[in-house]
Structures are given as C-alpha cells and as structure tokens.
JSON list of C-alpha atoms in Angstrom, two decimals:
[
{"chain": "A", "resi": 777, "resn": "ASN", "atom": "CA", "xyz": [139.23, 34.90, 75.03]},
{"chain": "A", "resi": 778, "resn": "GLN", "atom": "CA", "xyz": [137.85, 37.79, 72.99]},
{"chain": "A", "resi": 779, "resn": "GLU", "atom": "CA", "xyz": [134.23, 36.59, 73.24]},
{"chain": "A", "resi": 780, "resn": "GLN", "atom": "CA", "xyz": [134.41, 36.52, 77.04]},
{"chain": "A", "resi": 781, "resn": "GLN", "atom": "CA", "xyz": [135.93, 40.02, 77.12]},
{"chain": "A", "resi": 782, "resn": "TRP", "atom": "CA", "xyz": [133.19, 41.28, 74.81]},
{"chain": "A", "resi": 783, "resn": "ALA", "atom": "CA", "xyz": [130.48, 39.65, 76.96]},
{"chain": "A", "resi": 784, "resn": "LYS", "atom": "CA", "xyz": [131.95, 41.18, 80.12]},
{"chain": "A", "resi": 785, "resn": "LYS", "atom": "CA", "xyz": [132.13, 44.63, 78.52]},
{"chain": "A", "resi": 786, "resn": "ASN", "atom": "CA", "xyz": [128.58, 44.30, 77.14]},
{"chain": "A", "resi": 787, "resn": "ASN", "atom": "CA", "xyz": [127.24, 43.17, 80.52]},
{"chain": "A", "resi": 788, "resn": "LEU", "atom": "CA", "xyz": [128.78, 46.24, 82.18]},
{"chain": "A", "resi": 789, "resn": "LEU", "atom": "CA", "xyz": [127.26, 48.49, 79.52]},
{"chain": "A", "resi": 790, "resn": "GLN", "atom": "CA", "xyz": [123.84, 46.96, 80.16]},
{"chain": "A", "resi": 791, "resn": "LEU", "atom": "CA", "xyz": [124.22, 47.44, 83.92]},
{"chain": "A", "resi": 792, "resn": "GLU", "atom": "CA", "xyz": [125.18, 51.07, 83.27]},
{"chain": "A", "resi": 793, "resn": "ALA", "atom": "CA", "xyz": [122.19, 51.57, 80.95]},
{"chain": "A", "resi": 794, "resn": "ASP", "atom": "CA", "xyz": [119.80, 50.08, 83.51]},
{"chain": "A", "resi": 795, "resn": "ALA", "atom": "CA", "xyz": [121.29, 52.36, 86.19]},
{"chain": "A", "resi": 796, "resn": "TYR", "atom": "CA", "xyz": [120.63, 55.36, 83.93]},
{"chain": "A", "resi": 797, "resn": "LYS", "atom": "CA", "xyz": [117.03, 54.16, 83.50]},
{"chain": "A", "resi": 798, "resn": "ARG", "atom": "CA", "xyz": [116.55, 53.90, 87.27]},
{"chain": "A", "resi": 799, "resn": "VAL", "atom": "CA", "xyz": [117.95, 57.43, 87.71]},
{"chain": "A", "resi": 800, "resn": "GLY", "atom": "CA", "xyz": [115.50, 58.57, 85.01]},
{"chain": "A", "resi": 801, "resn": "VAL", "atom": "CA", "xyz": [112.53, 57.04, 86.83]},
{"chain": "A", "resi": 802, "resn": "TYR", "atom": "CA", "xyz": [113.61, 58.58, 90.15]},
{"chain": "A", "resi": 803, "resn": "ALA", "atom": "CA", "xyz": [114.21, 62.00, 88.57]},
{"chain": "A", "resi": 804, "resn": "TYR", "atom": "CA", "xyz": [110.85, 61.92, 86.73]},
{"chain": "A", "resi": 805, "resn": "TYR", "atom": "CA", "xyz": [108.89, 61.27, 89.92]},
{"chain": "A", "resi": 806, "resn": "LYS", "atom": "CA", "xyz": [110.86, 64.03, 91.69]},
{"chain": "A", "resi": 807, "resn": "GLY", "atom": "CA", "xyz": [110.01, 66.49, 88.91]},
{"chain": "A", "resi": 808, "resn": "LYS", "atom": "CA", "xyz": [113.65, 66.76, 87.75]},
{"chain": "A", "resi": 809, "resn": "ASN", "atom": "CA", "xyz": [112.72, 66.57, 84.09]},
{"chain": "A", "resi": 810, "resn": "ILE", "atom": "CA", "xyz": [116.04, 67.50, 82.48]},
{"chain": "A", "resi": 811, "resn": "LEU", "atom": "CA", "xyz": [117.89, 64.86, 84.54]},
{"chain": "A", "resi": 812, "resn": "ALA", "atom": "CA", "xyz": [115.18, 62.31, 83.69]},
{"chain": "A", "resi": 813, "resn": "LEU", "atom": "CA", "xyz": [115.44, 63.11, 79.99]},
{"chain": "A", "resi": 814, "resn": "THR", "atom": "CA", "xyz": [119.23, 62.86, 79.79]},
{"chain": "A", "resi": 815, "resn": "SER", "atom": "CA", "xyz": [119.23, 59.65, 81.87]},
{"chain": "A", "resi": 816, "resn": "TYR", "atom": "CA", "xyz": [116.61, 57.95, 79.71]},
{"chain": "A", "resi": 817, "resn": "GLN", "atom": "CA", "xyz": [118.45, 59.01, 76.55]},
{"chain": "A", "resi": 818, "resn": "GLN", "atom": "CA", "xyz": [121.71, 57.54, 77.86]},
{"chain": "A", "resi": 819, "resn": "ALA", "atom": "CA", "xyz": [119.92, 54.24, 78.53]},
{"chain": "A", "resi": 820, "resn": "LEU", "atom": "CA", "xyz": [118.26, 54.36, 75.10]},
{"chain": "A", "resi": 821, "resn": "ASN", "atom": "CA", "xyz": [121.64, 54.85, 73.38]},
{"chain": "A", "resi": 822, "resn": "TYR", "atom": "CA", "xyz": [122.73, 51.46, 74.74]},
{"chain": "A", "resi": 823, "resn": "TYR", "atom": "CA", "xyz": [119.48, 49.65, 73.91]},
{"chain": "A", "resi": 824, "resn": "LEU", "atom": "CA", "xyz": [119.52, 51.00, 70.35]},
{"chain": "A", "resi": 825, "resn": "SER", "atom": "CA", "xyz": [122.88, 49.22, 69.90]},
{"chain": "A", "resi": 826, "resn": "VAL", "atom": "CA", "xyz": [121.44, 45.80, 70.84]},
{"chain": "A", "resi": 827, "resn": "ASN", "atom": "CA", "xyz": [118.39, 43.82, 69.75]},
{"chain": "A", "resi": 828, "resn": "GLU", "atom": "CA", "xyz": [116.02, 44.73, 72.62]},
{"chain": "A", "resi": 829, "resn": "PRO", "atom": "CA", "xyz": [112.88, 46.22, 70.97]},
{"chain": "A", "resi": 830, "resn": "ILE", "atom": "CA", "xyz": [110.66, 46.22, 74.10]},
{"chain": "A", "resi": 831, "resn": "ALA", "atom": "CA", "xyz": [113.38, 47.95, 76.16]},
{"chain": "A", "resi": 832, "resn": "GLN", "atom": "CA", "xyz": [113.66, 50.53, 73.36]},
{"chain": "A", "resi": 833, "resn": "ALA", "atom": "CA", "xyz": [109.89, 51.02, 73.26]},
{"chain": "A", "resi": 834, "resn": "ASN", "atom": "CA", "xyz": [109.67, 51.41, 77.05]},
{"chain": "A", "resi": 835, "resn": "LEU", "atom": "CA", "xyz": [112.38, 54.07, 77.00]},
{"chain": "A", "resi": 836, "resn": "TYR", "atom": "CA", "xyz": [110.74, 55.98, 74.12]},
{"chain": "A", "resi": 837, "resn": "ASN", "atom": "CA", "xyz": [107.52, 55.82, 76.15]},
{"chain": "A", "resi": 838, "resn": "ASN", "atom": "CA", "xyz": [109.30, 57.15, 79.27]},
{"chain": "A", "resi": 839, "resn": "ILE", "atom": "CA", "xyz": [110.93, 59.95, 77.25]},
{"chain": "A", "resi": 840, "resn": "GLY", "atom": "CA", "xyz": [107.45, 60.83, 75.95]},
{"chain": "A", "resi": 841, "resn": "LEU", "atom": "CA", "xyz": [106.18, 61.09, 79.53]},
{"chain": "A", "resi": 842, "resn": "VAL", "atom": "CA", "xyz": [108.98, 63.51, 80.43]},
{"chain": "A", "resi": 843, "resn": "TYR", "atom": "CA", "xyz": [108.32, 65.70, 77.39]},
{"chain": "A", "resi": 844, "resn": "ALA", "atom": "CA", "xyz": [104.63, 65.67, 78.35]},
{"chain": "A", "resi": 845, "resn": "ALA", "atom": "CA", "xyz": [105.52, 66.85, 81.87]},
{"chain": "A", "resi": 846, "resn": "MET", "atom": "CA", "xyz": [107.52, 69.67, 80.25]},
{"chain": "A", "resi": 847, "resn": "SER", "atom": "CA", "xyz": [104.50, 70.61, 78.07]},
{"chain": "A", "resi": 848, "resn": "GLN", "atom": "CA", "xyz": [106.49, 69.79, 74.92]},
{"chain": "A", "resi": 849, "resn": "SER", "atom": "CA", "xyz": [103.62, 68.03, 73.16]},
{"chain": "A", "resi": 850, "resn": "GLU", "atom": "CA", "xyz": [105.24, 67.73, 69.72]},
{"chain": "A", "resi": 851, "resn": "ASP", "atom": "CA", "xyz": [108.35, 66.06, 71.19]},
{"chain": "A", "resi": 852, "resn": "ALA", "atom": "CA", "xyz": [106.20, 63.80, 73.37]},
{"chain": "A", "resi": 853, "resn": "LEU", "atom": "CA", "xyz": [104.11, 62.74, 70.38]},
{"chain": "A", "resi": 854, "resn": "TYR", "atom": "CA", "xyz": [107.28, 62.02, 68.35]},
{"chain": "A", "resi": 855, "resn": "SER", "atom": "CA", "xyz": [108.64, 59.79, 71.14]},
{"chain": "A", "resi": 856, "resn": "TYR", "atom": "CA", "xyz": [105.36, 57.86, 71.39]},
{"chain": "A", "resi": 857, "resn": "GLN", "atom": "CA", "xyz": [105.33, 57.44, 67.62]},
{"chain": "A", "resi": 858, "resn": "GLN", "atom": "CA", "xyz": [108.83, 55.91, 67.85]},
{"chain": "A", "resi": 859, "resn": "ALA", "atom": "CA", "xyz": [107.55, 53.47, 70.48]},
{"chain": "A", "resi": 860, "resn": "GLU", "atom": "CA", "xyz": [104.32, 52.51, 68.70]},
{"chain": "A", "resi": 861, "resn": "PRO", "atom": "CA", "xyz": [105.67, 50.27, 65.88]},
{"chain": "A", "resi": 862, "resn": "LEU", "atom": "CA", "xyz": [107.88, 48.45, 68.39]},
{"chain": "A", "resi": 863, "resn": "TYR", "atom": "CA", "xyz": [104.92, 47.76, 70.68]},
{"chain": "A", "resi": 864, "resn": "GLN", "atom": "CA", "xyz": [102.74, 46.77, 67.71]},
{"chain": "A", "resi": 865, "resn": "LYS", "atom": "CA", "xyz": [105.31, 44.18, 66.62]},
{"chain": "A", "resi": 866, "resn": "TYR", "atom": "CA", "xyz": [106.68, 42.93, 69.94]},
{"chain": "A", "resi": 867, "resn": "GLY", "atom": "CA", "xyz": [104.43, 44.21, 72.76]},
{"chain": "A", "resi": 868, "resn": "SER", "atom": "CA", "xyz": [101.48, 42.82, 74.70]},
{"chain": "A", "resi": 869, "resn": "THR", "atom": "CA", "xyz": [97.88, 43.69, 73.84]},
{"chain": "A", "resi": 870, "resn": "VAL", "atom": "CA", "xyz": [97.83, 46.20, 76.72]},
{"chain": "A", "resi": 871, "resn": "ASP", "atom": "CA", "xyz": [101.08, 47.81, 75.48]},
{"chain": "A", "resi": 872, "resn": "LYS", "atom": "CA", "xyz": [99.57, 48.25, 72.01]},
{"chain": "A", "resi": 873, "resn": "ILE", "atom": "CA", "xyz": [96.38, 49.85, 73.32]},
{"chain": "A", "resi": 874, "resn": "ASP", "atom": "CA", "xyz": [98.11, 52.09, 75.89]},
{"chain": "A", "resi": 875, "resn": "ILE", "atom": "CA", "xyz": [100.53, 53.60, 73.37]},
{"chain": "A", "resi": 876, "resn": "GLN", "atom": "CA", "xyz": [97.59, 54.43, 71.07]},
{"chain": "A", "resi": 877, "resn": "PHE", "atom": "CA", "xyz": [95.81, 56.06, 74.01]},
{"chain": "A", "resi": 878, "resn": "ASN", "atom": "CA", "xyz": [98.91, 58.15, 74.80]},
{"chain": "A", "resi": 879, "resn": "ILE", "atom": "CA", "xyz": [99.19, 59.26, 71.17]},
{"chain": "A", "resi": 880, "resn": "ALA", "atom": "CA", "xyz": [95.48, 60.19, 71.13]},
{"chain": "A", "resi": 881, "resn": "ILE", "atom": "CA", "xyz": [96.02, 62.40, 74.22]},
{"chain": "A", "resi": 882, "resn": "PHE", "atom": "CA", "xyz": [98.66, 64.41, 72.37]},
{"chain": "A", "resi": 883, "resn": "HIS", "atom": "CA", "xyz": [96.53, 64.81, 69.26]},
{"chain": "A", "resi": 884, "resn": "LEU", "atom": "CA", "xyz": [93.88, 66.25, 71.63]},
{"chain": "A", "resi": 885, "resn": "GLN", "atom": "CA", "xyz": [96.44, 68.62, 73.21]},
{"chain": "A", "resi": 886, "resn": "LEU", "atom": "CA", "xyz": [97.66, 69.67, 69.75]},
{"chain": "A", "resi": 887, "resn": "LYS", "atom": "CA", "xyz": [94.02, 70.45, 68.77]},
{"chain": "A", "resi": 888, "resn": "ARG", "atom": "CA", "xyz": [93.84, 67.69, 66.15]},
{"chain": "A", "resi": 889, "resn": "TYR", "atom": "CA", "xyz": [90.36, 66.80, 67.31]},
{"chain": "A", "resi": 890, "resn": "ASP", "atom": "CA", "xyz": [89.24, 64.56, 64.43]},
{"chain": "A", "resi": 891, "resn": "THR", "atom": "CA", "xyz": [92.35, 62.40, 64.80]},
{"chain": "A", "resi": 892, "resn": "ALA", "atom": "CA", "xyz": [91.92, 62.26, 68.59]},
{"chain": "A", "resi": 893, "resn": "ILE", "atom": "CA", "xyz": [88.24, 61.26, 68.26]},
{"chain": "A", "resi": 894, "resn": "ALA", "atom": "CA", "xyz": [89.07, 58.43, 65.84]},
{"chain": "A", "resi": 895, "resn": "MET", "atom": "CA", "xyz": [91.91, 57.15, 68.06]},
{"chain": "A", "resi": 896, "resn": "PHE", "atom": "CA", "xyz": [89.95, 57.32, 71.35]},
{"chain": "A", "resi": 897, "resn": "THR", "atom": "CA", "xyz": [87.05, 55.49, 69.66]},
{"chain": "A", "resi": 898, "resn": "ALA", "atom": "CA", "xyz": [89.42, 52.72, 68.52]},
{"chain": "A", "resi": 899, "resn": "VAL", "atom": "CA", "xyz": [90.98, 52.51, 72.01]},
{"chain": "A", "resi": 900, "resn": "ILE", "atom": "CA", "xyz": [87.54, 52.15, 73.60]},
{"chain": "A", "resi": 901, "resn": "GLU", "atom": "CA", "xyz": [86.65, 49.23, 71.32]},
{"chain": "A", "resi": 902, "resn": "LYS", "atom": "CA", "xyz": [89.95, 47.48, 72.05]},
{"chain": "A", "resi": 903, "resn": "ARG", "atom": "CA", "xyz": [89.66, 48.03, 75.82]},
{"chain": "A", "resi": 904, "resn": "LYS", "atom": "CA", "xyz": [86.12, 46.61, 75.72]},
{"chain": "A", "resi": 905, "resn": "GLU", "atom": "CA", "xyz": [87.54, 43.47, 74.07]},
{"chain": "A", "resi": 906, "resn": "ILE", "atom": "CA", "xyz": [89.86, 42.87, 77.04]},
{"chain": "A", "resi": 907, "resn": "SER", "atom": "CA", "xyz": [87.22, 43.94, 79.63]},
{"chain": "A", "resi": 908, "resn": "ASP", "atom": "CA", "xyz": [89.27, 46.92, 80.82]},
{"chain": "A", "resi": 909, "resn": "ASP", "atom": "CA", "xyz": [86.28, 48.82, 82.22]},
{"chain": "A", "resi": 910, "resn": "ALA", "atom": "CA", "xyz": [88.35, 51.45, 84.05]},
{"chain": "A", "resi": 911, "resn": "GLY", "atom": "CA", "xyz": [90.33, 52.09, 80.87]},
{"chain": "A", "resi": 912, "resn": "VAL", "atom": "CA", "xyz": [87.12, 52.40, 78.86]},
{"chain": "A", "resi": 913, "resn": "ALA", "atom": "CA", "xyz": [85.77, 54.98, 81.35]},
{"chain": "A", "resi": 914, "resn": "GLU", "atom": "CA", "xyz": [89.04, 56.93, 81.16]},
{"chain": "A", "resi": 915, "resn": "ALA", "atom": "CA", "xyz": [88.87, 57.01, 77.36]},
{"chain": "A", "resi": 916, "resn": "TYR", "atom": "CA", "xyz": [85.17, 58.01, 77.42]},
{"chain": "A", "resi": 917, "resn": "GLY", "atom": "CA", "xyz": [86.17, 61.12, 79.38]},
{"chain": "A", "resi": 918, "resn": "ASP", "atom": "CA", "xyz": [88.88, 62.08, 76.90]},
{"chain": "A", "resi": 919, "resn": "LEU", "atom": "CA", "xyz": [86.62, 61.31, 73.94]},
{"chain": "A", "resi": 920, "resn": "GLY", "atom": "CA", "xyz": [84.04, 63.63, 75.52]},
{"chain": "A", "resi": 921, "resn": "SER", "atom": "CA", "xyz": [86.66, 66.39, 75.82]},
{"chain": "A", "resi": 922, "resn": "SER", "atom": "CA", "xyz": [87.66, 65.87, 72.17]},
{"chain": "A", "resi": 923, "resn": "TYR", "atom": "CA", "xyz": [84.04, 66.27, 71.05]},
{"chain": "A", "resi": 924, "resn": "ARG", "atom": "CA", "xyz": [83.64, 69.36, 73.22]},
{"chain": "A", "resi": 925, "resn": "TYR", "atom": "CA", "xyz": [86.59, 71.15, 71.63]},
{"chain": "A", "resi": 926, "resn": "ALA", "atom": "CA", "xyz": [85.50, 69.95, 68.18]},
{"chain": "A", "resi": 927, "resn": "GLY", "atom": "CA", "xyz": [82.14, 71.68, 68.83]},
{"chain": "A", "resi": 928, "resn": "ASP", "atom": "CA", "xyz": [79.92, 68.59, 69.07]},
{"chain": "A", "resi": 929, "resn": "TYR", "atom": "CA", "xyz": [78.46, 69.33, 72.51]},
{"chain": "A", "resi": 930, "resn": "GLN", "atom": "CA", "xyz": [75.81, 66.59, 72.47]},
{"chain": "A", "resi": 931, "resn": "GLN", "atom": "CA", "xyz": [78.42, 63.87, 71.95]},
{"chain": "A", "resi": 932, "resn": "ALA", "atom": "CA", "xyz": [80.68, 65.56, 74.52]},
{"chain": "A", "resi": 933, "resn": "GLN", "atom": "CA", "xyz": [77.92, 65.39, 77.14]},
{"chain": "A", "resi": 934, "resn": "HIS", "atom": "CA", "xyz": [77.13, 61.77, 76.21]},
{"chain": "A", "resi": 935, "resn": "TYR", "atom": "CA", "xyz": [80.66, 60.43, 76.64]},
{"chain": "A", "resi": 936, "resn": "MET", "atom": "CA", "xyz": [81.51, 62.51, 79.70]},
{"chain": "A", "resi": 937, "resn": "THR", "atom": "CA", "xyz": [78.32, 61.19, 81.34]},
{"chain": "A", "resi": 938, "resn": "LEU", "atom": "CA", "xyz": [79.27, 57.58, 80.51]},
{"chain": "A", "resi": 939, "resn": "SER", "atom": "CA", "xyz": [82.64, 58.22, 82.16]},
{"chain": "A", "resi": 940, "resn": "LEU", "atom": "CA", "xyz": [81.01, 59.81, 85.21]},
{"chain": "A", "resi": 941, "resn": "ASP", "atom": "CA", "xyz": [78.54, 56.90, 85.61]},
{"chain": "A", "resi": 942, "resn": "TYR", "atom": "CA", "xyz": [81.44, 54.45, 85.89]},
{"chain": "A", "resi": 943, "resn": "HIS", "atom": "CA", "xyz": [83.38, 56.59, 88.41]},
{"chain": "A", "resi": 944, "resn": "ARG", "atom": "CA", "xyz": [80.27, 57.13, 90.57]},
{"chain": "A", "resi": 945, "resn": "LYS", "atom": "CA", "xyz": [79.48, 53.41, 90.56]},
{"chain": "A", "resi": 946, "resn": "ASN", "atom": "CA", "xyz": [83.03, 52.58, 91.67]},
{"chain": "A", "resi": 947, "resn": "ASN", "atom": "CA", "xyz": [83.27, 55.39, 94.25]},
{"chain": "A", "resi": 948, "resn": "ASP", "atom": "CA", "xyz": [86.29, 56.79, 92.40]},
{"chain": "A", "resi": 949, "resn": "ASP", "atom": "CA", "xyz": [86.05, 60.31, 93.84]},
{"chain": "A", "resi": 950, "resn": "TYR", "atom": "CA", "xyz": [89.20, 61.64, 92.18]},
{"chain": "A", "resi": 951, "resn": "ASN", "atom": "CA", "xyz": [88.18, 60.77, 88.60]},
{"chain": "A", "resi": 952, "resn": "ALA", "atom": "CA", "xyz": [84.51, 61.54, 89.31]},
{"chain": "A", "resi": 953, "resn": "ALA", "atom": "CA", "xyz": [85.47, 65.04, 90.49]},
{"chain": "A", "resi": 954, "resn": "ALA", "atom": "CA", "xyz": [87.60, 65.64, 87.37]},
{"chain": "A", "resi": 955, "resn": "THR", "atom": "CA", "xyz": [84.75, 64.52, 85.09]},
{"chain": "A", "resi": 956, "resn": "LEU", "atom": "CA", "xyz": [82.21, 66.59, 87.04]},
{"chain": "A", "resi": 957, "resn": "HIS", "atom": "CA", "xyz": [84.45, 69.64, 86.59]},
{"chain": "A", "resi": 958, "resn": "ASN", "atom": "CA", "xyz": [84.51, 69.07, 82.82]},
{"chain": "A", "resi": 959, "resn": "LEU", "atom": "CA", "xyz": [80.72, 68.61, 82.72]},
{"chain": "A", "resi": 960, "resn": "ALA", "atom": "CA", "xyz": [80.22, 71.76, 84.80]},
{"chain": "A", "resi": 961, "resn": "GLU", "atom": "CA", "xyz": [82.41, 73.75, 82.39]},
{"chain": "A", "resi": 962, "resn": "LEU", "atom": "CA", "xyz": [80.58, 72.34, 79.36]},
{"chain": "A", "resi": 963, "resn": "ASN", "atom": "CA", "xyz": [77.12, 73.14, 80.76]},
{"chain": "A", "resi": 964, "resn": "ASN", "atom": "CA", "xyz": [78.22, 76.59, 81.88]},
{"chain": "A", "resi": 965, "resn": "TYR", "atom": "CA", "xyz": [79.45, 77.25, 78.33]},
{"chain": "A", "resi": 966, "resn": "LEU", "atom": "CA", "xyz": [76.06, 76.10, 77.01]},
{"chain": "A", "resi": 967, "resn": "ASN", "atom": "CA", "xyz": [74.25, 78.37, 79.52]},
{"chain": "A", "resi": 968, "resn": "ASN", "atom": "CA", "xyz": [72.73, 75.36, 81.32]},
{"chain": "A", "resi": 969, "resn": "THR", "atom": "CA", "xyz": [73.39, 77.19, 84.58]},
{"chain": "A", "resi": 970, "resn": "GLU", "atom": "CA", "xyz": [71.44, 75.00, 87.01]},
{"chain": "A", "resi": 971, "resn": "GLN", "atom": "CA", "xyz": [72.98, 71.79, 85.63]},
{"chain": "A", "resi": 972, "resn": "ALA", "atom": "CA", "xyz": [76.45, 73.37, 85.71]},
{"chain": "A", "resi": 973, "resn": "ILE", "atom": "CA", "xyz": [76.00, 74.31, 89.39]},
{"chain": "A", "resi": 974, "resn": "ALA", "atom": "CA", "xyz": [74.75, 70.80, 90.22]},
{"chain": "A", "resi": 975, "resn": "TYR", "atom": "CA", "xyz": [77.81, 69.19, 88.62]},
{"chain": "A", "resi": 976, "resn": "ALA", "atom": "CA", "xyz": [80.19, 71.68, 90.26]},
{"chain": "A", "resi": 977, "resn": "THR", "atom": "CA", "xyz": [78.62, 71.17, 93.70]},
{"chain": "A", "resi": 978, "resn": "GLU", "atom": "CA", "xyz": [78.90, 67.38, 93.48]},
{"chain": "A", "resi": 979, "resn": "GLY", "atom": "CA", "xyz": [82.49, 67.73, 92.24]},
{"chain": "A", "resi": 980, "resn": "ILE", "atom": "CA", "xyz": [83.46, 69.84, 95.28]},
{"chain": "A", "resi": 981, "resn": "LYS", "atom": "CA", "xyz": [81.89, 67.29, 97.65]},
{"chain": "A", "resi": 982, "resn": "ARG", "atom": "CA", "xyz": [84.00, 64.54, 96.12]},
{"chain": "A", "resi": 983, "resn": "LEU", "atom": "CA", "xyz": [87.33, 66.36, 96.57]}
]
C-alpha cells in the first residue's frame, strides 16, 4: 500500500527532524553554535515541507537564539522576523509577546532606538494585560537602556528604577545587580558621582 509506505517514510523523517532539533538544543547549551545552527536548519528543512507552523516558528526562534549567541544581530533579527507572523497567526498570547520582545532586543542592539522604544512599550502593555509582572520588569530595564542610548536620560532613569524596584521587592539579586550596574553607568555618565557609587556598591553586594 503506497499510502502506508509514505506514512512510514514520513514518520521516519519526522523522527529524524526531531533528533536534529534535540542535537541543536544540546549543542546550543554547550556553546557549540555551528553544530546547533546546522542541526536546527536540518530540522527546519523537514518542517517547512509539512504543515506545522508552530514547529517552524519554534525552530526559527531557536535559530535566532544561536545567531544572537554568535553576535550576528542582523541574522538573528531576520530569523525572529520569520517566526513572528507564524506566532501571530497560530501561537499563544505569550508566544506573540515574547517574539516581539526578542525583536525589540535586536533593534536595540542594532542602534534602532526609536523602533526599540516603541516595541518595548507595546510589550509592556501586553505583559500588563496578562499580569506578567516579571516580564514587565524585564522590559522596563530594556526600555530604560533604549532611552539611555537615544539620549533621553530622564526616561532612562525612570524605567530602570521601575525595573530595579521590582527586582528589589522580589529579592532577585541577579537582575537587581544587572539593573544597578546600568543605573551606576548612567549616573556616572551624568556626573552624578555619589548616586553612581551608591548604585555600584549595592550592585556588588547583590552579586
């Protein structure tokens, strides 16, 4: 029976694709970026041949993460932009917000500050709607960084402080220390020396 043979062949191809994806995940976490990239692309080749939009989106997202780890921001952004319409059509609310957040990060890295500011602002509103307080705090920090590099230091201080308040309240030392470092740098740049030292000192204590 030809249909049975086709199904058997297709099932084997899917098993092979999923094995490539697992190798990609393992390689990514081990820092073997080239192996991760080629493995994810092999898996994607299969999923592009079948009607599995979320699997395609997840793989584009994973490929974006690898390019990000390799500091290839343009390639990472392109991969996320391939994933975005698939998530928008087929994904969960969290998928849709997270892919926009990832794209905003790369606009920030590529010094497209106005675009990054608009996207982080939209992400914050959407995360508030689903009561993702940790996600809101994360985006506040990145919005603050975007304003800093865009030259709006008052807004930078405002959003970084909102982020810091959340991390302090939740005893999240890792993210508090990172935000304190950014605030120390900002205040040092603005010649607010005492405030910069205060932020830096607290940041060191939290490491």
